Short mmCIF file of C-alpha atoms in Angstrom, two decimals:
data_model
loop_
_atom_site.label_atom_id
_atom_site.label_comp_id
_atom_site.label_asym_id
_atom_site.label_seq_id
_atom_site.Cartn_x
_atom_site.Cartn_y
_atom_site.Cartn_z
CA MET G 1 88.10 -29.04 57.82
CA LYS G 2 86.34 -29.78 54.38
CA TYR G 3 84.14 -27.75 52.87
CA ILE G 4 81.47 -29.04 50.39
CA PHE G 5 79.43 -26.31 48.38
CA VAL G 6 76.03 -27.47 46.44
CA THR G 7 74.61 -25.28 43.78
CA GLY G 8 71.79 -25.75 41.66
CA GLY G 9 71.23 -24.81 37.91
CA VAL G 10 68.46 -24.83 35.12
CA VAL G 11 65.75 -24.30 37.22
CA SER G 12 64.57 -24.02 40.92
CA SER G 13 63.16 -26.65 43.18
CA LEU G 14 65.40 -29.13 41.78
CA GLY G 15 66.14 -30.52 45.52
CA LYS G 16 69.37 -29.32 46.24
CA GLY G 17 68.37 -29.19 50.10
CA LEU G 18 67.36 -33.00 49.99
CA THR G 19 70.65 -33.89 47.77
CA ALA G 20 72.68 -31.83 50.50
CA ALA G 21 70.79 -33.61 53.32
CA SER G 22 71.22 -37.15 51.98
CA LEU G 23 74.84 -36.33 51.48
CA GLY G 24 75.38 -35.54 55.08
CA THR G 25 73.15 -38.75 55.76
CA LEU G 26 75.75 -40.52 54.06
CA LEU G 27 78.92 -39.01 55.19
CA GLU G 28 77.50 -38.90 58.88
CA ASN G 29 76.92 -42.89 58.81
CA ARG G 30 80.80 -42.96 57.59
CA GLY G 31 81.61 -41.72 60.78
CA LEU G 32 82.19 -37.98 60.14
CA LYS G 33 80.96 -34.89 61.76
CA ILE G 34 79.03 -32.86 59.85
CA THR G 35 77.05 -29.83 59.88
CA LEU G 36 75.03 -27.97 56.85
CA GLN G 37 74.05 -24.61 56.15
CA LYS G 38 71.99 -22.91 53.92
CA PHE G 39 72.88 -19.54 52.15
CA ASP G 40 69.35 -17.63 50.68
CA PRO G 41 69.84 -14.68 48.20
CA TYR G 42 66.65 -13.13 48.82
CA LEU G 43 66.91 -9.48 50.60
CA ASN G 44 64.52 -10.46 53.42
CA VAL G 45 66.36 -10.73 56.60
CA ASP G 46 64.88 -14.01 57.49
CA PRO G 47 61.40 -15.95 55.78
CA GLY G 48 59.69 -15.12 59.11
CA THR G 49 57.36 -12.49 57.48
CA MET G 50 57.04 -14.25 54.51
CA SER G 51 53.74 -15.77 52.96
CA PRO G 52 53.80 -19.59 52.71
CA TYR G 53 52.70 -19.12 49.41
CA GLN G 54 56.11 -17.41 48.47
CA HIS G 55 58.41 -19.62 50.52
CA GLY G 56 56.80 -22.84 52.06
CA GLU G 57 56.84 -23.23 55.65
CA VAL G 58 59.17 -21.22 58.34
CA TYR G 59 61.12 -23.70 59.90
CA VAL G 60 61.84 -22.54 63.57
CA LEU G 61 65.19 -24.02 65.21
CA ASP G 62 65.82 -24.51 68.99
CA ASP G 63 67.46 -21.03 69.45
CA GLY G 64 64.37 -19.43 68.06
CA ALA G 65 65.70 -18.69 64.38
CA GLU G 66 62.98 -18.62 61.63
CA THR G 67 64.66 -20.45 58.68
CA ASP G 68 64.27 -22.07 55.08
CA LEU G 69 62.40 -25.08 54.97
CA ASP G 70 65.51 -26.89 53.35
CA LEU G 71 67.01 -26.83 57.30
CA GLY G 72 64.24 -29.16 58.25
CA HIS G 73 65.45 -31.47 55.53
CA TYR G 74 68.87 -31.24 57.24
CA GLU G 75 67.89 -32.18 60.67
CA ARG G 76 65.42 -34.98 59.30
CA PHE G 77 68.17 -36.60 57.59
CA THR G 78 71.30 -36.23 60.07
CA HIS G 79 71.52 -35.88 63.90
CA VAL G 80 72.78 -32.32 63.60
CA LYS G 81 71.35 -29.75 65.56
CA LEU G 82 70.87 -26.31 63.81
CA GLY G 83 71.05 -22.52 65.21
CA ARG G 84 70.47 -19.20 63.77
CA TYR G 85 74.34 -19.35 62.31
CA ASN G 86 73.05 -22.27 59.85
CA ASN G 87 71.01 -19.85 57.65
CA LEU G 88 72.02 -16.74 55.86
CA THR G 89 70.42 -14.38 53.80
CA SER G 90 71.38 -11.54 51.54
CA GLY G 91 69.54 -9.39 54.14
CA GLN G 92 71.42 -10.33 56.76
CA VAL G 93 74.50 -9.76 54.88
CA TYR G 94 73.73 -6.65 53.91
CA GLN G 95 72.18 -5.56 57.26
CA THR G 96 75.70 -6.36 58.87
CA VAL G 97 77.72 -4.56 56.21
CA LEU G 98 75.70 -1.40 56.23
CA ASN G 99 75.82 -1.59 60.29
CA ASN G 100 79.53 -1.96 59.83
CA GLU G 101 80.08 0.86 57.58
CA ARG G 102 78.08 3.13 60.32
CA GLU G 103 80.04 2.07 63.03
CA GLY G 104 83.17 3.14 61.15
CA LYS G 105 84.51 -0.19 60.67
CA TYR G 106 85.75 -0.16 57.21
CA LEU G 107 88.08 2.82 58.17
CA GLY G 108 86.90 5.31 55.57
CA LYS G 109 87.30 3.02 52.62
CA THR G 110 84.47 3.01 49.67
CA VAL G 111 81.85 0.10 50.86
CA GLN G 112 81.65 -2.61 47.91
CA VAL G 113 80.24 -6.05 47.01
CA ILE G 114 83.99 -7.13 46.57
CA PRO G 115 85.27 -7.51 49.12
CA HIS G 116 82.68 -6.50 51.69
CA VAL G 117 80.14 -8.47 51.14
CA THR G 118 81.59 -11.27 50.07
CA ASP G 119 84.00 -11.39 53.02
CA GLU G 120 80.90 -11.15 55.39
CA ILE G 121 79.61 -14.22 53.33
CA GLN G 122 82.93 -16.20 53.92
CA SER G 123 83.06 -15.11 57.92
CA ARG G 124 80.16 -17.28 58.18
CA ILE G 125 81.26 -20.15 56.39
CA ARG G 126 84.04 -19.75 58.93
CA LYS G 127 82.11 -18.97 61.58
CA ILE G 128 79.78 -22.31 61.44
CA GLY G 129 82.95 -24.51 61.23
CA GLU G 130 84.47 -22.89 64.54
CA LEU G 131 81.11 -23.16 66.42
CA THR G 132 80.52 -27.01 65.52
CA LYS G 133 83.93 -28.29 64.84
CA ALA G 134 82.59 -30.49 61.94
CA ASP G 135 84.84 -32.71 60.00
CA VAL G 136 82.90 -31.48 56.76
CA VAL G 137 80.86 -28.59 56.12
CA ILE G 138 78.02 -28.96 53.87
CA THR G 139 76.81 -25.43 52.40
CA GLU G 140 73.84 -25.04 49.99
CA ILE G 141 73.63 -21.72 47.81
CA GLY G 142 69.93 -21.07 47.17
CA GLY G 143 68.56 -19.83 43.78
CA THR G 144 69.50 -20.79 40.58
CA THR G 145 72.85 -20.48 38.81
CA GLY G 146 72.68 -17.01 36.87
CA ASP G 147 70.30 -15.28 39.16
CA ILE G 148 71.95 -11.84 39.90
CA GLU G 149 71.20 -11.89 43.40
CA GLY G 150 73.08 -15.42 43.66
CA LEU G 151 76.45 -13.69 42.13
CA PRO G 152 77.71 -12.69 45.72
CA PHE G 153 77.44 -15.81 46.99
CA LEU G 154 79.12 -17.60 44.31
CA GLU G 155 82.14 -15.39 44.31
CA ALA G 156 82.43 -15.91 47.78
CA ILE G 157 82.96 -19.43 47.51
CA ARG G 158 85.04 -19.09 44.43
CA GLU G 159 87.26 -16.97 46.45
CA PHE G 160 87.01 -19.33 49.71
CA ALA G 161 88.07 -22.28 47.49
CA LEU G 162 91.35 -20.35 46.60
CA ASP G 163 91.95 -19.61 50.34
CA VAL G 164 91.71 -23.20 51.65
CA GLY G 165 93.00 -24.95 49.00
CA PRO G 166 91.94 -27.41 46.07
CA SER G 167 91.94 -30.73 48.08
CA ASN G 168 89.66 -28.95 51.20
CA VAL G 169 86.67 -28.00 48.73
CA LEU G 170 84.21 -29.72 46.21
CA PHE G 171 81.67 -28.16 44.47
CA LEU G 172 78.93 -30.23 43.72
CA HIS G 173 76.39 -29.02 41.19
CA VAL G 174 72.75 -30.04 40.78
CA THR G 175 71.21 -29.62 37.30
CA TYR G 176 68.41 -31.04 35.45
CA VAL G 177 67.94 -33.42 32.26
CA PRO G 178 64.45 -32.97 30.83
CA PHE G 179 62.85 -35.44 28.99
CA ILE G 180 61.25 -34.38 25.87
CA LYS G 181 58.24 -36.18 25.17
CA ALA G 182 57.70 -35.61 21.70
CA ALA G 183 61.46 -36.22 20.85
CA GLY G 184 61.21 -39.42 23.30
CA GLU G 185 64.67 -38.60 24.58
CA LEU G 186 66.45 -36.73 27.51
CA LYS G 187 68.49 -33.24 26.60
CA THR G 188 71.76 -32.18 28.51
CA LYS G 189 72.00 -29.00 26.80
CA PRO G 190 70.28 -27.05 29.71
CA THR G 191 72.84 -28.72 31.85
CA GLN G 192 75.92 -27.96 29.74
CA GLN G 193 74.72 -24.14 29.79
CA SER G 194 74.09 -24.14 33.46
CA VAL G 195 77.93 -25.47 33.95
CA ALA G 196 79.02 -23.11 31.44
CA LYS G 197 77.36 -20.00 33.36
CA LEU G 198 78.84 -21.66 36.43
CA ARG G 199 82.49 -21.79 34.64
CA GLU G 200 82.26 -18.10 33.63
CA ILE G 201 81.95 -17.02 37.26
CA GLY G 202 84.99 -18.96 38.00
CA ILE G 203 83.64 -22.05 39.51
CA THR G 204 84.32 -25.61 37.60
CA PRO G 205 82.20 -28.16 39.50
CA HIS G 206 83.57 -31.47 40.65
CA ILE G 207 80.45 -33.88 40.67
CA LEU G 208 77.42 -33.06 38.61
CA VAL G 209 74.09 -34.73 40.25
CA CYS G 210 71.44 -34.77 37.37
CA ARG G 211 67.77 -34.48 38.41
CA CYS G 212 65.93 -36.86 35.77
CA GLU G 213 62.62 -38.58 35.17
CA ARG G 214 64.18 -41.46 33.21
CA PRO G 215 67.60 -43.27 33.85
CA LEU G 216 70.75 -41.65 31.99
CA ASP G 217 72.41 -43.86 29.70
CA LYS G 218 76.23 -44.50 29.36
CA GLU G 219 76.15 -42.24 26.01
CA LEU G 220 74.32 -39.68 27.75
CA ARG G 221 76.41 -39.65 30.70
CA GLN G 222 79.70 -39.68 28.54
CA LYS G 223 78.21 -36.71 26.64
CA ILE G 224 77.54 -34.56 29.95
CA SER G 225 81.06 -35.47 30.93
CA LEU G 226 82.71 -34.48 28.14
CA PHE G 227 80.94 -30.98 27.62
CA CYS G 228 81.09 -30.27 31.55
CA SER G 229 84.92 -31.21 32.04
CA VAL G 230 83.49 -33.53 34.80
CA PRO G 231 84.87 -36.98 35.11
CA TYR G 232 82.36 -39.79 33.64
CA GLU G 233 82.13 -41.23 36.99
CA ALA G 234 81.25 -38.16 38.65
CA VAL G 235 78.13 -37.39 36.53
CA ILE G 236 75.34 -38.86 39.34
CA GLU G 237 71.91 -39.88 38.37
CA GLU G 238 69.44 -38.43 40.57
CA LYS G 239 66.18 -39.97 39.55
CA ASP G 240 62.51 -39.21 40.77
CA VAL G 241 62.09 -41.55 43.53
CA GLU G 242 58.92 -43.89 43.22
CA HIS G 243 57.94 -44.00 46.82
CA SER G 244 59.75 -41.49 49.31
CA ILE G 245 62.24 -38.80 49.85
CA TYR G 246 63.80 -40.95 51.97
CA GLU G 247 65.02 -43.40 49.19
CA VAL G 248 67.43 -40.44 48.01
CA PRO G 249 70.32 -41.31 50.12
CA LEU G 250 70.33 -45.03 49.30
CA MET G 251 69.99 -44.03 45.61
CA LEU G 252 73.06 -41.57 45.85
CA GLN G 253 74.78 -44.32 47.87
CA ARG G 254 74.41 -46.97 44.57
CA GLU G 255 75.88 -44.41 42.34
CA ARG G 256 79.06 -43.71 44.97
CA LEU G 257 78.20 -40.34 45.23
CA ASP G 258 80.09 -40.41 48.92
CA ASP G 259 82.91 -42.47 47.89
CA LEU G 260 83.51 -40.05 45.14
CA VAL G 261 83.15 -37.02 47.86
CA CYS G 262 85.85 -38.65 50.32
CA GLN G 263 87.94 -39.58 47.17
CA HIS G 264 88.40 -36.14 46.78
CA LEU G 265 88.65 -34.48 50.20
CA ARG G 266 90.99 -37.31 50.96
CA LEU G 267 88.83 -38.48 53.86
CA ASP G 268 89.91 -41.96 54.92
CA VAL G 269 86.72 -43.32 56.20
CA PRO G 270 84.85 -46.69 56.12
CA PRO G 271 81.39 -47.69 53.94
CA ALA G 272 78.43 -46.12 55.22
CA ASN G 273 76.04 -48.74 56.95
CA MET G 274 72.45 -47.93 55.81
CA SER G 275 70.71 -51.07 56.80
CA HIS G 276 68.79 -48.86 59.59
CA TRP G 277 67.62 -46.36 56.66
CA GLN G 278 66.86 -49.42 54.58
CA ASP G 279 64.63 -50.68 57.06
CA ILE G 280 62.81 -47.36 57.13
CA ILE G 281 62.21 -47.94 53.10
CA ARG G 282 60.78 -51.27 53.84
CA LYS G 283 57.99 -49.59 56.42
CA LEU G 284 57.33 -46.82 53.84
CA ILE G 285 56.97 -49.43 50.59
CA ALA G 286 55.27 -52.30 52.35
CA PRO G 287 53.80 -51.22 55.64
CA GLN G 288 51.39 -53.77 57.35
CA HIS G 289 48.85 -51.20 58.24
CA ARG G 290 47.35 -48.61 56.42
CA VAL G 291 45.47 -45.62 57.70
CA ARG G 292 43.68 -42.36 56.16
CA ILE G 293 44.00 -39.28 58.06
CA GLY G 294 42.96 -35.54 57.31
CA VAL G 295 44.88 -32.62 57.63
CA VAL G 296 42.64 -29.68 57.93
CA GLY G 297 44.39 -26.51 56.81
CA LYS G 298 44.24 -23.16 54.81
CA TYR G 299 47.27 -23.49 52.58
CA ILE G 300 46.56 -27.41 51.39
CA GLU G 301 47.22 -26.72 47.63
CA LEU G 302 50.73 -25.78 48.28
CA ASN G 303 52.67 -28.73 49.77
CA ASP G 304 55.59 -26.90 51.20
CA ALA G 305 53.49 -25.29 53.48
CA TYR G 306 53.03 -27.90 55.66
CA LYS G 307 55.95 -29.82 54.64
CA SER G 308 57.34 -30.87 58.57
CA VAL G 309 53.66 -31.79 59.44
CA TYR G 310 53.67 -34.23 56.35
CA GLU G 311 56.76 -35.69 57.02
CA ALA G 312 56.18 -36.18 61.05
CA VAL G 313 52.80 -37.49 59.96
CA ILE G 314 54.95 -40.26 57.93
CA HIS G 315 57.28 -40.84 60.48
CA GLY G 316 54.59 -41.57 63.12
CA GLY G 317 53.40 -44.27 60.37
CA ILE G 318 56.99 -45.57 60.19
CA ALA G 319 56.88 -46.14 64.12
CA ASN G 320 53.74 -48.16 63.71
CA ASP G 321 54.71 -50.02 60.22
CA CYS G 322 51.59 -48.26 59.04
CA GLY G 323 51.17 -46.51 55.71
CA VAL G 324 49.57 -43.08 56.00
CA GLU G 325 47.25 -41.61 53.17
CA VAL G 326 47.18 -37.99 53.74
CA GLU G 327 43.75 -36.21 52.77
CA LYS G 328 44.52 -32.40 52.44
CA LEU G 329 41.34 -30.76 53.13
CA ASP G 330 40.68 -26.90 52.83
CA ALA G 331 39.30 -25.45 56.19
CA GLU G 332 36.95 -23.04 53.81
CA GLU G 333 35.23 -25.96 52.40
CA ILE G 334 34.29 -27.58 55.76
CA GLU G 335 32.50 -24.15 56.00
CA LYS G 336 30.86 -24.25 53.34
CA PHE G 337 29.79 -27.81 52.97
CA GLY G 338 30.05 -29.10 56.44
CA PRO G 339 32.19 -31.24 58.49
CA GLU G 340 29.90 -34.60 57.92
CA LYS G 341 30.59 -34.35 54.31
CA ILE G 342 34.15 -33.38 54.37
CA LEU G 343 35.50 -35.28 57.37
CA LYS G 344 33.76 -38.79 57.52
CA GLY G 345 35.59 -42.10 56.99
CA LEU G 346 38.65 -40.63 58.10
CA GLY G 347 40.77 -42.14 60.64
CA GLY G 348 42.07 -38.90 62.32
CA ILE G 349 42.40 -35.53 61.93
CA LEU G 350 45.25 -33.24 62.34
CA VAL G 351 44.80 -29.19 62.77
CA PRO G 352 48.19 -27.69 61.80
CA GLY G 353 49.37 -24.11 62.63
CA GLY G 354 48.42 -20.87 60.83
CA PHE G 355 47.64 -17.52 60.94
CA GLY G 356 44.72 -15.04 59.87
CA GLU G 357 41.16 -15.20 60.00
CA ARG G 358 40.54 -16.91 56.77
CA GLY G 359 39.31 -20.89 57.59
CA ILE G 360 39.33 -20.31 61.31
CA GLU G 361 35.30 -21.63 61.37
CA GLY G 362 36.26 -24.79 59.33
CA LYS G 363 39.04 -25.63 61.69
CA ILE G 364 36.93 -25.13 64.53
CA LEU G 365 34.14 -27.43 63.08
CA ALA G 366 36.76 -30.24 62.47
CA ALA G 367 37.77 -29.97 66.27
CA GLN G 368 34.12 -30.17 66.93
CA TYR G 369 33.61 -33.17 65.07
CA ALA G 370 36.43 -35.14 65.86
CA ARG G 371 35.46 -34.88 69.80
CA GLU G 372 31.76 -35.84 69.26
CA HIS G 373 32.57 -38.67 67.12
CA ARG G 374 35.40 -39.88 69.37
CA LEU G 375 37.59 -39.46 66.29
CA PRO G 376 41.70 -39.34 67.16
CA TYR G 377 42.59 -35.60 66.93
CA LEU G 378 46.08 -33.85 67.00
CA GLY G 379 46.03 -30.16 67.29
CA LEU G 380 49.28 -27.90 66.52
CA CYS G 381 49.79 -24.46 67.63
CA LEU G 382 46.40 -22.89 65.88
CA GLY G 383 45.08 -26.45 65.98
CA MET G 384 45.07 -26.11 69.83
CA GLN G 385 43.58 -22.64 69.97
CA THR G 386 40.80 -23.61 67.73
CA ALA G 387 39.92 -26.60 69.90
CA THR G 388 39.78 -24.51 72.83
CA ILE G 389 37.19 -22.14 71.36
CA GLU G 390 35.08 -25.02 70.33
CA TYR G 391 35.28 -26.35 73.48
CA ALA G 392 34.24 -23.08 75.40
CA ARG G 393 31.30 -22.70 72.79
CA ASN G 394 29.82 -26.05 72.91
CA VAL G 395 30.61 -27.45 75.56
CA LEU G 396 31.08 -24.78 78.42
CA LYS G 397 28.41 -22.40 76.31
CA LEU G 398 30.51 -19.48 76.53
CA GLN G 399 28.80 -17.89 73.55
CA GLY G 400 30.94 -15.98 71.13
CA ALA G 401 34.26 -17.27 72.60
CA HIS G 402 37.18 -16.67 70.21
CA SER G 403 40.61 -15.71 70.27
CA THR G 404 41.37 -12.02 70.29
CA GLU G 405 43.51 -12.51 66.88
CA PHE G 406 40.35 -12.80 65.03
CA ASP G 407 37.74 -10.90 67.10
CA ALA G 408 39.18 -8.21 69.22
CA ALA G 409 35.74 -7.73 70.59
CA THR G 410 34.92 -11.17 71.47
CA PRO G 411 32.59 -11.17 75.04
CA HIS G 412 35.26 -14.54 75.88
CA PRO G 413 38.82 -14.08 74.76
CA VAL G 414 39.67 -17.78 75.66
CA ILE G 415 42.73 -17.08 73.47
CA ALA G 416 44.42 -13.82 73.64
CA LEU G 417 47.58 -12.07 73.12
CA LEU G 418 50.95 -13.16 75.34
CA ASP G 419 51.24 -10.18 77.56
CA GLU G 420 55.10 -9.63 76.46
CA GLN G 421 53.45 -9.24 72.66
CA LYS G 422 51.53 -6.24 73.58
CA ARG G 423 54.26 -3.68 73.18
CA VAL G 424 55.48 -5.34 69.92
CA THR G 425 55.31 -3.11 66.90
CA LYS G 426 57.69 -5.21 64.95
CA LYS G 427 56.80 -8.13 62.78
CA GLY G 428 60.02 -10.04 62.21
CA GLY G 429 61.65 -12.32 64.73
CA THR G 430 59.22 -10.85 67.77
CA MET G 431 56.92 -13.77 68.18
CA ARG G 432 57.56 -16.49 71.27
CA LEU G 433 60.30 -18.72 69.34
CA GLY G 434 62.58 -21.56 69.89
CA ALA G 435 62.75 -24.30 72.15
CA GLN G 436 61.05 -23.95 75.55
CA PRO G 437 60.50 -26.02 78.61
CA CYS G 438 57.13 -27.98 79.12
CA GLN G 439 56.02 -29.56 82.35
CA LEU G 440 53.76 -32.50 81.63
CA VAL G 441 51.18 -33.89 84.32
CA VAL G 442 51.96 -36.81 85.78
CA GLY G 443 49.04 -39.66 84.44
CA SER G 444 48.30 -37.82 81.35
CA LYS G 445 47.98 -39.10 77.75
CA ALA G 446 50.98 -36.41 76.91
CA ALA G 447 53.42 -37.70 79.72
CA GLN G 448 52.31 -41.40 78.75
CA LEU G 449 53.50 -40.70 75.08
CA TYR G 450 56.53 -38.74 75.83
CA GLY G 451 57.49 -41.19 78.75
CA ALA G 452 58.89 -37.83 80.48
CA PHE G 453 57.51 -35.05 82.63
CA VAL G 454 59.74 -32.39 81.25
CA VAL G 455 60.27 -31.63 77.61
CA ASN G 456 61.43 -29.13 75.21
CA GLU G 457 59.75 -28.05 72.19
CA ARG G 458 59.58 -25.25 69.75
CA HIS G 459 57.11 -22.60 69.45
CA ARG G 460 55.91 -20.01 66.79
CA HIS G 461 52.92 -17.67 68.02
CA ARG G 462 51.70 -14.80 69.61
CA TYR G 463 48.56 -15.81 71.45
CA GLU G 464 47.97 -18.10 74.07
CA PHE G 465 45.21 -19.98 76.39
CA ASN G 466 43.83 -16.81 78.53
CA ASN G 467 44.58 -17.94 82.15
CA ALA G 468 41.37 -15.68 83.41
CA TYR G 469 39.35 -19.05 81.83
CA ARG G 470 41.52 -21.70 83.50
CA GLU G 471 38.60 -22.17 86.40
CA LYS G 472 35.76 -22.49 83.70
CA PHE G 473 37.45 -25.10 81.92
CA GLU G 474 38.71 -27.33 85.15
CA GLY G 475 36.92 -30.18 86.19
CA THR G 476 35.04 -30.66 83.01
CA GLY G 477 37.05 -33.28 81.14
CA PHE G 478 39.37 -30.51 79.51
CA VAL G 479 42.70 -31.11 80.84
CA PHE G 480 45.88 -28.92 81.01
CA SER G 481 48.32 -31.73 80.61
CA GLY G 482 51.53 -29.50 80.01
CA THR G 483 52.46 -26.14 81.18
CA SER G 484 55.66 -23.83 81.29
CA PRO G 485 57.64 -24.80 84.36
CA ASP G 486 55.83 -21.50 86.39
CA GLY G 487 52.45 -22.87 85.22
CA LYS G 488 51.74 -19.39 83.91
CA LEU G 489 51.50 -20.91 79.98
CA VAL G 490 49.28 -23.33 78.97
CA GLU G 491 51.38 -25.68 76.41
CA VAL G 492 49.30 -28.80 75.88
CA ILE G 493 45.60 -29.93 76.59
CA GLU G 494 43.67 -33.04 76.21
CA LEU G 495 40.26 -34.54 76.69
CA LYS G 496 39.88 -36.74 79.38
CA ASP G 497 36.88 -39.17 78.30
CA HIS G 498 38.62 -39.27 74.74
CA PRO G 499 40.76 -42.38 72.69
CA PHE G 500 43.15 -39.61 71.67
CA PHE G 501 42.41 -35.73 71.45
CA VAL G 502 45.67 -34.14 72.13
CA ALA G 503 46.86 -30.62 71.02
CA SER G 504 49.82 -28.59 71.75
CA GLN G 505 50.66 -24.66 71.56
CA PHE G 506 54.20 -25.79 70.36
CA HIS G 507 55.20 -27.17 67.17
CA PRO G 508 56.32 -30.90 67.49
CA GLU G 509 56.70 -31.62 63.81
CA PHE G 510 59.83 -29.57 63.74
CA GLN G 511 61.81 -32.36 65.81
CA SER G 512 60.56 -35.48 64.12
CA LYS G 513 62.80 -37.57 62.10
CA PRO G 514 62.17 -40.82 60.24
CA ASN G 515 64.25 -42.58 62.23
CA ALA G 516 63.11 -40.94 65.73
CA PRO G 517 59.78 -40.42 65.29
CA HIS G 518 58.21 -37.81 67.46
CA PRO G 519 55.88 -39.43 70.25
CA LEU G 520 52.90 -37.10 69.69
CA PHE G 521 52.72 -38.48 65.75
CA ARG G 522 53.39 -41.74 67.00
CA GLY G 523 50.60 -41.86 69.36
CA PHE G 524 48.35 -39.84 67.14
CA ILE G 525 48.97 -42.59 63.94
CA ALA G 526 48.55 -45.73 66.48
CA ALA G 527 45.15 -44.25 67.70
CA CYS G 528 44.10 -43.62 64.16
CA HIS G 529 44.69 -47.47 63.10
CA SER G 530 43.10 -48.52 66.17
CA TYR G 531 39.90 -46.35 65.48
CA ILE G 532 39.84 -47.81 61.99
CA HIS G 533 40.06 -51.38 62.86
CA HIS G 534 37.54 -50.91 66.34
CA ARG G 535 34.84 -48.49 65.53
CA PRO G 536 31.41 -49.91 64.76
CA LEU G 537 30.02 -50.51 61.33
#
């Protein structure tokens, strides 16, 4: 088994996750079985209780693990199915070590960072290899080289490399080469300092991936090679992409990154055939059609908060050869200025998930606008709940209808806490999480889009449609088109006499890929395009 460790230096948010995912794409297309994992140095057990402003979206896996958003990149760029062992935090490491100590597993020894913490980290690397039987395990170390909390992880991979041998391990360091506008030149010193810091720890990178705004010329590459003790051909340019993150694998292939990796790890495999990826890029750069949609959220100023949603929208565009312009709309602005002013002229409205009362009335107004103007609507999780509340208030005339999440005293709790959630006291990892089966109704829009009657989708929520109100909704044009197999939980709703009004309690965005767009997003973008081109002037 071969191991690649991806580290980062100079600053955070360099795109280590995208680089790791892109390398995974290239190796997978060379016929290798790969898996990816992310080590996060923070002390939270997982990001499930963290604010989107702190850490972006929480990406949910099939087994219910709440993980870092980089795992979304891993699944979108490759064919791997990830689980809870693919994401490790310092919180999980220390929790395990302390539990072991309480159980007497260290036989009275003094428990220390080395070897107990570092051994636990290494055991996770071995565990994921055993579980997946992959040819190559790609492990991304979160944070920036030099961060105090990341030191145990770097020490662990240094020790691990000694154990498995030099031909089985590759260290890839993602760094930053800034362009100083006043001087009119790129500067290599931050990269030199970052590599020096890594070497102090005992790791010498085999490949440097240099993030930059301008191209690296020969002289600059030679300088980086000399001062960082990295071969000239192993100084890889990773320039800002012009159109889409999905260009990154092709860029790295042109830089021969995968060739270098295979040479170092002694992998005798054919070149990657990326023709299908080139077709994706063509549709992104020069689509046949264009449409503008509105995403109505409460964290819209932070792009990473709805990362998977935005990507799934792009994938829906690829499926329809349609460029999608996303208008990020603040739900509170809709409350303030009214939906007509904010939503007019759009081809469709998407309302994603979220927590907390802020902006809820704006989302409800957005659903009402879409229903009354026959504008394509896709609701995800909270987007399904707000659409339900709107219908209850304005069509069924259930005054004061709401969710008990936002109004415990509502006279009509059309959305209420799941029964199993009523006894929950802890916040972390206690929601309805992970992939669950959903039974679709024959002849429904949802079944038509999926081309199936049973699907598995990922969940992350505590509140559901209140079954006490099912009879009031039935027969009114409000269709329960997807339920749990026992029929007890509502999973998908749609409006019968509407061109496209579909909303799900689950999160379909977590299973969309550029080369396999999710059916709901594919159908939504098709409906938006149709609406724009057929609406009356």
